[in-house]
Structures are given as C-alpha cells and as structure tokens.
Coordinates of C-alpha atoms and ligand atoms in Angstrom, one line a residue:
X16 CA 147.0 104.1 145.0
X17 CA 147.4 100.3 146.1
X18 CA 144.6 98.3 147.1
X19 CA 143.8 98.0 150.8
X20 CA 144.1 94.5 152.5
X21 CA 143.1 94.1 156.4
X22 CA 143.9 90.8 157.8
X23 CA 142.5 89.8 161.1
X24 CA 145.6 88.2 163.5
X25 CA 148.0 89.0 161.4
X26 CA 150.9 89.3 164.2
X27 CA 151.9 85.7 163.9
X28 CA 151.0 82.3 161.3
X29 CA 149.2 82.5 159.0
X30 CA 147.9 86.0 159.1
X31 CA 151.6 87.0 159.2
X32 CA 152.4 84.9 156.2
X33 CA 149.6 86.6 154.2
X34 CA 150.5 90.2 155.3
X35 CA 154.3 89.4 153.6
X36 CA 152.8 88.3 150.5
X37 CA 150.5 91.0 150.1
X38 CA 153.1 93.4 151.1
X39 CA 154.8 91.7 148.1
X40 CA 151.8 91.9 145.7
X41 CA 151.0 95.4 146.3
X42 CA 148.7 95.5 148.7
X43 CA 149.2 98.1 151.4
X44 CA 148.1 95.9 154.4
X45 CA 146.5 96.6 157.4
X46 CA 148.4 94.3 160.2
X47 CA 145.6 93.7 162.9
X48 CA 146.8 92.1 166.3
X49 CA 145.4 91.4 169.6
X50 CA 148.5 91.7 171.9
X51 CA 151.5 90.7 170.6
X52 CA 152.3 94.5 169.3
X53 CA 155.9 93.5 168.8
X54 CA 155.2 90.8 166.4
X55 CA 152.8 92.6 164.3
X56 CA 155.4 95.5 164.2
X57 CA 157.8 93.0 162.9
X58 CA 155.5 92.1 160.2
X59 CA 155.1 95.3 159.3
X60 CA 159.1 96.3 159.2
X61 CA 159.8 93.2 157.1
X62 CA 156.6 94.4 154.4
X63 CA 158.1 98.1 154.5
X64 CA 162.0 96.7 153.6
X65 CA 160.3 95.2 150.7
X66 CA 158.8 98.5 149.3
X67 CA 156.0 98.1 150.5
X68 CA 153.2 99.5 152.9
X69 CA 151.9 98.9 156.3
X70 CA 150.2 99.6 159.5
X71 CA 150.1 97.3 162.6
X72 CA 146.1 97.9 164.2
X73 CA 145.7 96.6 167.8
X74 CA 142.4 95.6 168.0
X75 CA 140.5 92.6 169.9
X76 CA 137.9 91.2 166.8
X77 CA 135.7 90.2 169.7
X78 CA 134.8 93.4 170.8
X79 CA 132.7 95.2 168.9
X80 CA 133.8 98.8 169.5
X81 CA 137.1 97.9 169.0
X82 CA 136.2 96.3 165.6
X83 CA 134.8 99.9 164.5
X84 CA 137.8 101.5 165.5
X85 CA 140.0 98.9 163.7
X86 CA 138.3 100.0 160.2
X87 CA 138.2 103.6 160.7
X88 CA 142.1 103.6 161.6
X89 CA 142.6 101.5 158.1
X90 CA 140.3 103.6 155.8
X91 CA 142.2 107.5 158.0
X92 CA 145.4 105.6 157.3
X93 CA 145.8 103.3 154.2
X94 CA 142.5 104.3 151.9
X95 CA 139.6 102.1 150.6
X96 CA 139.1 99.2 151.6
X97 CA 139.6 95.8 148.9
X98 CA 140.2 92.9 150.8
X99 CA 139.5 91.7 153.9
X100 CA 140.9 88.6 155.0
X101 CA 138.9 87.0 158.3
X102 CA 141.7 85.0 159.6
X103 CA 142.5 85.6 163.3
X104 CA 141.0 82.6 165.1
X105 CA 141.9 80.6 168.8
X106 CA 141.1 77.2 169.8
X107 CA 141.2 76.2 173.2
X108 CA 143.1 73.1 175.3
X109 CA 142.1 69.7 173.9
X110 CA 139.3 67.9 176.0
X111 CA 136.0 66.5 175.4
X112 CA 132.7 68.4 175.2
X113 CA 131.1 67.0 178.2
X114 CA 134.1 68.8 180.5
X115 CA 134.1 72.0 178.0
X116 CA 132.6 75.0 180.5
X117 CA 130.1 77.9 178.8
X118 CA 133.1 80.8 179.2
X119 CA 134.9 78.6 176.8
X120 CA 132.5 78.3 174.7
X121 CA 131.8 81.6 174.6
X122 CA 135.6 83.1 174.2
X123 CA 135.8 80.3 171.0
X124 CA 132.8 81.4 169.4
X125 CA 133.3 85.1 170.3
X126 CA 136.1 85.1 168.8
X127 CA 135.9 82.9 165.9
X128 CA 132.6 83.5 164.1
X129 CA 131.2 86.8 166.1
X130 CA 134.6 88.8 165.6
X131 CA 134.4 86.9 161.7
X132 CA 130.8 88.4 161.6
X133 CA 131.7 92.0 162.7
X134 CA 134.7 92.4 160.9
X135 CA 132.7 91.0 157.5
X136 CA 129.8 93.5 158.6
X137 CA 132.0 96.3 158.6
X138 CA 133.6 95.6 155.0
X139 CA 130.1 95.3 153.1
X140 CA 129.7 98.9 154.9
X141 CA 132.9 100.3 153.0
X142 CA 132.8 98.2 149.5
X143 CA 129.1 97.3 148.8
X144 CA 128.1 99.1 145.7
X145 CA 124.5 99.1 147.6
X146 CA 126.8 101.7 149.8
X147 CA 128.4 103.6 147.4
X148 CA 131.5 101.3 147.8
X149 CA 133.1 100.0 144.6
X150 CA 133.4 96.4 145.4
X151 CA 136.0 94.0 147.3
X152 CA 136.4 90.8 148.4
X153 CA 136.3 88.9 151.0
X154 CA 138.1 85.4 152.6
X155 CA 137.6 83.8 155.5
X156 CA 139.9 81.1 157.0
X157 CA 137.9 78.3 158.0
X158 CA 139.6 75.1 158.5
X159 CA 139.1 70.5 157.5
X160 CA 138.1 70.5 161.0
X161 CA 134.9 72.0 159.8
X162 CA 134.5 69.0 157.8
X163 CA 136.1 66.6 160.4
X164 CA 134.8 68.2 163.5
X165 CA 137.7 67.6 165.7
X166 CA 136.1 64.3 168.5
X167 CA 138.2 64.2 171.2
X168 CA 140.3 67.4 170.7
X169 CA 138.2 70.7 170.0
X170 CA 134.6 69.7 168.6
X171 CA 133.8 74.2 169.2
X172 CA 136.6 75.1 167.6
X173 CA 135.2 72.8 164.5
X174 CA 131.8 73.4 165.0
X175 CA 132.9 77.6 165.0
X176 CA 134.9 76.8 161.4
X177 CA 131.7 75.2 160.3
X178 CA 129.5 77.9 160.9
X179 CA 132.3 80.2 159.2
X180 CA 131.7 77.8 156.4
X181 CA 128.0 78.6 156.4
X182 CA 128.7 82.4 156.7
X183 CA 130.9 81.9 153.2
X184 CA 128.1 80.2 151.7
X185 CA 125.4 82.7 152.6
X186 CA 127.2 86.2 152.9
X187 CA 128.2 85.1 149.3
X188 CA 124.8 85.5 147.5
X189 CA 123.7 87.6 149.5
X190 CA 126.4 90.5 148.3
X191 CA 127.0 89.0 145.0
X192 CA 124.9 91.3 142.7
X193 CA 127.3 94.4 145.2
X194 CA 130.5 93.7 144.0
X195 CA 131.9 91.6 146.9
X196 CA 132.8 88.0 146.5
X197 CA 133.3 86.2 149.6
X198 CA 135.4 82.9 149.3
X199 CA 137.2 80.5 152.0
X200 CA 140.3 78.5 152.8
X201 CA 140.3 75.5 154.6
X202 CA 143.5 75.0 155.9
X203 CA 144.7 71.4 157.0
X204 CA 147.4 71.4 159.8
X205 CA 149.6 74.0 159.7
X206 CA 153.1 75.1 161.4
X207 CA 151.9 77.7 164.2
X208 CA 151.5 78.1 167.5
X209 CA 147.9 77.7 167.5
X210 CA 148.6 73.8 168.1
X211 CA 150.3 75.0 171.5
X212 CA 147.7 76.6 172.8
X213 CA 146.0 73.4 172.3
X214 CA 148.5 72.1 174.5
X215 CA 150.2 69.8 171.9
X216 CA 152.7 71.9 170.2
X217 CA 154.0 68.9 168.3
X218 CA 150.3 68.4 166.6
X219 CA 151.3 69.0 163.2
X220 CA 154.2 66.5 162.8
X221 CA 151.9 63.8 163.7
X222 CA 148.5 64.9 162.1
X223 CA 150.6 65.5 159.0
X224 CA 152.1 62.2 159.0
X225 CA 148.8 60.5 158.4
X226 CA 147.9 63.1 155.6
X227 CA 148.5 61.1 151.7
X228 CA 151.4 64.2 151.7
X229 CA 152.7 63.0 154.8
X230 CA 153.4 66.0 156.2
X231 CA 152.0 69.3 157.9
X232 CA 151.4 72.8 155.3
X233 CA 153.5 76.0 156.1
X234 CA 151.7 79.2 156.5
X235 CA 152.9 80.4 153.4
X236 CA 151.1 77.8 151.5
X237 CA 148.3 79.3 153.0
X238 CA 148.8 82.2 152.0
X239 CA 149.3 81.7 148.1
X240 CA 145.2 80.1 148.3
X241 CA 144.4 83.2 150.2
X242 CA 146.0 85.5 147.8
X243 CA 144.4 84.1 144.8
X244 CA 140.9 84.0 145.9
X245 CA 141.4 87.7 147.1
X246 CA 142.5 88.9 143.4
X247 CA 140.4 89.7 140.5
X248 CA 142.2 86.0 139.2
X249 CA 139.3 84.3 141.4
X250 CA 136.6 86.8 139.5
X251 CA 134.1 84.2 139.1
X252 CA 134.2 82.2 142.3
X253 CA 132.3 83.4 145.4
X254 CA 131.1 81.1 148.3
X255 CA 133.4 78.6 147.4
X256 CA 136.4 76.9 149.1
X257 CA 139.5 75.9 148.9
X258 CA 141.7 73.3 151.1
X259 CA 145.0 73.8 151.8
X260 CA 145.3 70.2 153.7
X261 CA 147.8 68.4 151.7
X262 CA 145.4 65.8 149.9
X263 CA 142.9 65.3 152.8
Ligands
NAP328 P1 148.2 81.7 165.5 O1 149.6 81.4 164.9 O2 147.9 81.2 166.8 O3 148.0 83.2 165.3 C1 146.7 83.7 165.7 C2 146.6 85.2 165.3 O4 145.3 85.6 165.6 C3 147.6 86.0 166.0 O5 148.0 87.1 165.1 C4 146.8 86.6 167.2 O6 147.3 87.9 167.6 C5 145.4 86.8 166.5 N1 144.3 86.8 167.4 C6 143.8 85.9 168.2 N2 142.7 86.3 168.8 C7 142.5 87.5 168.4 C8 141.5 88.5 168.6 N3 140.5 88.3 169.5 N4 141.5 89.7 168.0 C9 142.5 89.9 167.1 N5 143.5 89.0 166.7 C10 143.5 87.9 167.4 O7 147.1 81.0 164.5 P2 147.2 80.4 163.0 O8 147.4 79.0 163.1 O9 148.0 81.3 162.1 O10 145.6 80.6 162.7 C11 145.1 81.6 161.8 C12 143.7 81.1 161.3 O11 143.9 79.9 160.6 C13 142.8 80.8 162.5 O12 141.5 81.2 162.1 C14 142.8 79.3 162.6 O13 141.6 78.8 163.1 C15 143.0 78.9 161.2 N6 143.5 77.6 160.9 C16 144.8 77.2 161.4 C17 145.2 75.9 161.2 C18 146.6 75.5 161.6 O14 146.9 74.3 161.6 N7 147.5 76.4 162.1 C19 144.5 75.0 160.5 C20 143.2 75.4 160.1 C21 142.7 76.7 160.3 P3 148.4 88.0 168.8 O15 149.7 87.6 168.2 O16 148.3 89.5 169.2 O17 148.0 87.1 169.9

C-alpha cells in the first residue's frame, strides 16, 4: 500500500509541483482544487503516466463541509492518511491596509489560516495515535512574508502566513507525543500565478533580483523542502521551518 499525501491547491504552483514529486516518490496523492478541475486533472494524468497514483478532489478549504467531504473522498478512495500538505493559499490585489475592506479580509484569512486549521483538524482525526491513527505528518506553506510582512503590498496576506507560522509552532507540541510532526516551508518568491492575482504578474523577476541569488525559486524547489520535511528523513524535526527564499 503506498502512503497517502493530500495537498491543498494542488491544481496549479506549487501544490502542483508537489503532487508530481510525490506521484514520483510513491505517494498516491490526493490532488485537491478549488475550480480549475481541468488543471488538477492534468496533474493527476501526468502522476498516473509515471506509475503512479492519483485523484483530483474539488473542494473549497474555506468551507467547512466541504473540507469533511474532501477527507472522506481520500480515505473511500486512496486509504490512510500520511501526509498532509496545507498549501492552497490566495492573496489579494496589492494596496495598503487603510483602503483594505473587512470581505477581504475575511476571504484572505478564511482561506489561508481557517481552511489551514480545518484541513489540519481533520488529519489529527485520521493519524493521531490518541485516535487510533498510526501517525503522519504534517507541512504547512507559510511564506518570508511572514517574516517581512509585506508594507505596501499585502500586510493580511503576511499577517495570515504568520499566524500559519504560529499554528506550526503550536499544533507541533501539541501532537508530538501522537505520532504527527508538523513542520513548515517558507517560500520566497516563486514562479506562479499567485503574483497575478496580485496584479503584478512580473513580481518575481523583480523581487528575485534583489535576493543575494538574484533571482526568483521555481515551484519545484519548493517542493523538494516539502518532500523532505513530509518523510520519515525529517524524523526529528517538528515545528520547525524551512525557507526556500534563495538566501533571504
Ligand atoms: P497559485 O499558483 O495561485 O495556486 C493556488 C492553488 O490553490 C491552486 O491550486 C488553487 O486552485 C488553490 N486554491 C486557492 N484557493 C483555494 C481554496 N479556497 N480551496 C482549495 N484550493 C484553493 O499559488 P502558489 O503560488 O502555488 O501558492 C501555493 C502556496 O504557497 C500558497 O499558500 C501561497 O501563499 C504560498 N506561497 C507562494 C509564494 C510564491 O511566490 N508563489 C511564496 C510564498 C508562499 P484552483 O487552481 O482551482 O484555483
């Protein structure tokens, strides 16, 4: 039986990224999207000509019912649950917080630390020895703008990563004696198409120019930090981080 890996937003980026490489590493993977079915079916044709196996979920990680029947569908379909990797995530278009309105606000943090929260609520259920479970592990994408928090651009989108960052730290010892370790990345700037929906699509060639790299990560970098924090190789590391941010 191969281990069981549901990635949040895993349609496009660097969800998509991970999928492949856990396709590749033997995970069966559970593919979840929000509405780009197409996509996420993609991901799941190019995991399958590799030998491996895969299920695209639709499911919005903001809603709570659907979050429940995004979990049942992975344990009916693909087994146990191992892994689960917290990554789908939006940010908004870049302004300041004093023009920032609350249904903002609240589609950011819904999405980014409540979904993050449900979909981590739902794993303890299925791998907490505490529930019969027999162990997992769990990693969050956060992001530097946690560390940064993003003036001028998206200062909720940062101050949603940093409470993701809090969530590592604490969800960590609080599971630690059940068998679940619970790590993060922090990701620099990346090429996706989360920087368009920022409404700078070209954000990454110039953040990355100021990084000591000098240039922007791919989501496959990603995904090689995210891989190794989710295998029994990271056995002894649990609310801990790592960036992916090319030296900054
Ligand atoms: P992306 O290319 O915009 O992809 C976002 C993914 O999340 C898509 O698969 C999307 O599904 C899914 N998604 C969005 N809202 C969802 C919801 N409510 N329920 C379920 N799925 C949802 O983003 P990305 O850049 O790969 O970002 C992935 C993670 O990395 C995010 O948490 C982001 O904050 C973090 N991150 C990114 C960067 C970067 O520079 N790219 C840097 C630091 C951290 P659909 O395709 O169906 O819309």
């Amino acid at each position: 039986m191969s281990p069981v890996m549901l990635i949040t937003g895993a349609s496009r980026g660097i969800g998509a990224a991970t999928a492949r490489l856990a396709g590749q590493s033997g995970y069966a993977v559970c593919v979840n999207y929000v509405s780009n079915r197409e996509k996420a079916e993609q991901v799941v044709r190019d995991i399958e000509e590799n030998g491996g196996k895969a299920l695209a979920v639709q499911a919005n990680i903001a809603d709570a019912n659907d979050v429940e029947r995004l979990f049942h569908i992975c344990d009916l379909e693909l087994g146990t649950l191992s892994v689960l990797v917290n990554n789908a995530g939006i940010l908004e278009k870049q302004m300041r917080v004093e023009d920032m309105d609350a249904s903002r606000l609240e589609r950011v943090f819904t999405a980014n630390v409540t979904g993050a929260f449900l979909c981590a609520r739902e794993a303890i259920r299925r791998m907490s020895t505490k529930h019969g479970g027999s162990g997992g592990a769990i990693v969050n994408v956060s992001s530097m703008a946690a560390l940064r928090g993003g003036p001028n651009e998206y200062v909720d989108y940062a101050a949603s990563k940093g409470a993701i960052d809090s969530m590592t730290v604490g969800l960590a010892q609080e599971v630690a004696k059940e068998g679940i370790r619970v790590n993060a990345v922090r990701p620099g700037v990346i090429y996706t198409d989360i920087h368009a929906s920022g409404g700078e699509p070209g954000r990454v060639d110039r953040v990355g120019l100021a990084t000591p790299m000098g240039r922007g990560g791919t989501p496959e970098e990603v995904a090689e930090a995210i891989l190794w924090l989710a295998s029994d190789k990271a056995s002894y590391s649990t609310g801990t981080f790592v960036g992916v941010s090319g030296g900054r």
